[in-house]
Amino acid sequence: QEQLVESGGGLVQAGESLRLSCAASGGTFTFSLYVMGWFRQAPGKEREFVGSINGRPSLPESMKGRFSISRDNAKKTVYLQMNSLKPEDTAVYYCAAKKLGLYSSNWDDYDVWGQGTQVTVSS
């Protein structure tokens, strides 16, 4: 059974940085073959696509500049680096894995999801 576990969330002040990690495990999880995505959901708001990575990262314009995504296939881990955090970045951040194929910003296109990690940015 493939599993994703996020870590690295917490409480920070505006302007600070955080790096989230998402580690994959499971006997059949050939990590390098998966597109990895990050999503977030703030209280009372719809889930939002943060970005994804296959060989290269792909982020929507709204996320570029402060956020970056990388992966280490040997460690089966994907990272979300968040800089210059703002209170509006407060959300639960989820990683997800999609078997092969193209990048996708659609949560339902992914096959495995993590449980999420809370990021809170105080002003």
mmCIF file of C-alpha atoms in Angstrom:
data_model
loop_
_atom_site.group_PDB
_atom_site.id
_atom_site.type_symbol
_atom_site.label_atom_id
_atom_site.label_comp_id
_atom_site.label_asym_id
_atom_site.label_seq_id
_atom_site.Cartn_x
_atom_site.Cartn_y
_atom_site.Cartn_z
ATOM 1 C CA GLN A 1 0.000 0.000 0.000
ATOM 2 C CA GLU A 2 1.517 3.263 -1.101
ATOM 3 C CA GLN A 3 1.631 5.962 1.548
ATOM 4 C CA LEU A 4 2.620 9.611 1.667
ATOM 5 C CA VAL A 5 3.564 11.353 4.892
ATOM 6 C CA GLU A 6 4.032 15.112 5.046
ATOM 7 C CA SER A 7 6.156 16.849 7.640
ATOM 8 C CA GLY A 8 7.683 20.228 8.334
ATOM 9 C CA GLY A 9 4.580 22.258 9.021
ATOM 10 C CA GLY A 10 4.264 24.563 11.975
ATOM 11 C CA LEU A 11 3.709 28.079 13.206
ATOM 12 C CA VAL A 12 5.873 30.824 11.733
ATOM 13 C CA GLN A 13 5.779 34.585 11.497
ATOM 14 C CA ALA A 14 5.116 36.474 8.312
ATOM 15 C CA GLY A 15 8.228 36.757 6.201
ATOM 16 C CA GLU A 16 9.776 33.533 7.417
ATOM 17 C CA SER A 17 10.355 30.340 5.459
ATOM 18 C CA LEU A 18 9.359 26.715 5.792
ATOM 19 C CA ARG A 19 10.265 23.604 3.909
ATOM 20 C CA LEU A 20 7.704 20.845 3.809
ATOM 21 C CA SER A 21 8.670 17.278 3.063
ATOM 22 C CA CYS A 22 6.581 14.432 1.756
ATOM 23 C CA ALA A 23 8.011 10.948 2.069
ATOM 24 C CA ALA A 24 6.640 8.050 0.065
ATOM 25 C CA SER A 25 6.611 4.479 1.223
ATOM 26 C CA GLY A 26 5.101 1.198 0.181
ATOM 27 C CA GLY A 27 6.374 -1.891 -1.516
ATOM 28 C CA THR A 28 5.079 -0.997 -4.961
ATOM 29 C CA PHE A 29 5.859 2.690 -4.882
ATOM 30 C CA THR A 30 8.264 3.331 -7.738
ATOM 31 C CA PHE A 31 8.627 6.931 -6.716
ATOM 32 C CA SER A 32 10.520 8.132 -9.755
ATOM 33 C CA LEU A 33 7.608 7.188 -11.991
ATOM 34 C CA TYR A 34 5.128 9.394 -10.171
ATOM 35 C CA VAL A 35 4.204 12.989 -10.726
ATOM 36 C CA MET A 36 4.162 14.579 -7.269
ATOM 37 C CA GLY A 37 1.840 17.427 -6.449
ATOM 38 C CA TRP A 38 1.218 19.837 -3.608
ATOM 39 C CA PHE A 39 -2.174 21.239 -2.662
ATOM 40 C CA ARG A 40 -3.393 23.367 0.192
ATOM 41 C CA GLN A 41 -6.705 24.110 1.828
ATOM 42 C CA ALA A 42 -7.403 27.035 4.102
ATOM 43 C CA PRO A 43 -10.358 27.060 6.500
ATOM 44 C CA GLY A 44 -13.564 27.852 4.672
ATOM 45 C CA LYS A 45 -11.869 27.885 1.282
ATOM 46 C CA GLU A 46 -11.622 25.478 -1.615
ATOM 47 C CA ARG A 47 -8.595 23.312 -2.077
ATOM 48 C CA GLU A 48 -5.895 25.057 -4.095
ATOM 49 C CA PHE A 49 -3.198 23.632 -6.338
ATOM 50 C CA VAL A 50 0.282 24.718 -5.299
ATOM 51 C CA GLY A 51 2.374 22.937 -7.904
ATOM 52 C CA SER A 52 3.715 19.634 -9.134
ATOM 53 C CA ILE A 53 6.914 18.040 -10.280
ATOM 54 C CA ASN A 54 7.877 15.247 -12.588
ATOM 55 C CA GLY A 55 11.317 15.817 -14.012
ATOM 56 C CA ARG A 56 10.801 19.545 -13.649
ATOM 57 C CA PRO A 57 8.598 21.572 -11.357
ATOM 58 C CA SER A 58 5.467 23.243 -12.629
ATOM 59 C CA LEU A 59 3.747 25.895 -10.552
ATOM 60 C CA PRO A 60 0.865 28.216 -11.355
ATOM 61 C CA GLU A 61 1.761 31.868 -11.736
ATOM 62 C CA SER A 62 0.178 32.677 -8.381
ATOM 63 C CA MET A 63 2.668 30.389 -6.639
ATOM 64 C CA LYS A 64 5.812 31.285 -8.529
ATOM 65 C CA GLY A 65 8.379 33.482 -6.887
ATOM 66 C CA ARG A 66 7.893 32.445 -3.274
ATOM 67 C CA PHE A 67 7.288 28.706 -3.607
ATOM 68 C CA SER A 68 9.455 26.055 -5.207
ATOM 69 C CA ILE A 69 9.215 22.296 -5.515
ATOM 70 C CA SER A 70 11.983 19.739 -5.706
ATOM 71 C CA ARG A 71 12.337 16.009 -5.316
ATOM 72 C CA ASP A 72 14.924 13.448 -4.303
ATOM 73 C CA ASN A 73 14.057 10.159 -5.953
ATOM 74 C CA ALA A 74 16.687 8.259 -3.979
ATOM 75 C CA LYS A 75 14.992 9.361 -0.759
ATOM 76 C CA LYS A 76 11.505 9.044 -2.241
ATOM 77 C CA THR A 77 10.783 12.521 -0.997
ATOM 78 C CA VAL A 78 9.319 15.667 -2.505
ATOM 79 C CA TYR A 79 9.828 19.094 -0.992
ATOM 80 C CA LEU A 80 7.907 22.339 -0.966
ATOM 81 C CA GLN A 81 10.048 25.336 -0.127
ATOM 82 C CA MET A 82 8.008 28.327 0.955
ATOM 83 C CA ASN A 83 9.650 31.710 1.395
ATOM 84 C CA SER A 84 8.377 35.096 2.509
ATOM 85 C CA LEU A 85 5.327 33.489 4.008
ATOM 86 C CA LYS A 86 2.163 35.504 4.429
ATOM 87 C CA PRO A 87 -0.820 35.000 6.746
ATOM 88 C CA GLU A 88 -2.872 34.037 3.694
ATOM 89 C CA ASP A 89 -0.587 31.041 3.207
ATOM 90 C CA THR A 90 -2.089 29.542 6.344
ATOM 91 C CA ALA A 91 -3.580 26.205 5.342
ATOM 92 C CA VAL A 92 -3.272 22.468 5.552
ATOM 93 C CA TYR A 93 -0.764 21.398 2.917
ATOM 94 C CA TYR A 94 -1.136 18.061 1.198
ATOM 95 C CA CYS A 95 1.091 16.145 -1.129
ATOM 96 C CA ALA A 96 -0.235 13.729 -3.721
ATOM 97 C CA ALA A 97 1.159 11.228 -6.198
ATOM 98 C CA LYS A 98 -0.002 10.588 -9.735
ATOM 99 C CA LYS A 99 1.097 7.566 -11.721
ATOM 100 C CA LEU A 100 2.926 8.630 -14.871
ATOM 101 C CA GLY A 101 1.276 10.946 -17.309
ATOM 102 C CA LEU A 102 1.197 14.671 -17.455
ATOM 103 C CA TYR A 103 1.205 17.281 -14.749
ATOM 104 C CA SER A 104 -2.217 17.934 -13.292
ATOM 105 C CA SER A 105 -3.703 20.590 -11.054
ATOM 106 C CA ASN A 106 -6.755 18.436 -10.404
ATOM 107 C CA TRP A 107 -6.854 16.713 -7.018
ATOM 108 C CA ASP A 108 -8.957 13.867 -8.429
ATOM 109 C CA ASP A 109 -6.319 12.994 -11.033
ATOM 110 C CA TYR A 110 -3.956 11.866 -8.313
ATOM 111 C CA ASP A 111 -3.838 8.331 -6.974
ATOM 112 C CA VAL A 112 -2.339 8.659 -3.506
ATOM 113 C CA TRP A 113 -2.689 11.519 -0.982
ATOM 114 C CA GLY A 114 -1.022 12.347 2.280
ATOM 115 C CA GLN A 115 -2.804 13.276 5.487
ATOM 116 C CA GLY A 116 -1.686 16.893 5.367
ATOM 117 C CA THR A 117 0.438 19.128 7.537
ATOM 118 C CA GLN A 118 -0.706 22.396 9.088
ATOM 119 C CA VAL A 119 1.082 25.620 8.234
ATOM 120 C CA THR A 120 0.123 28.692 10.232
ATOM 121 C CA VAL A 121 1.580 32.090 9.459
ATOM 122 C CA SER A 122 1.071 34.806 12.046
ATOM 123 C CA SER A 123 1.160 38.499 11.193
#
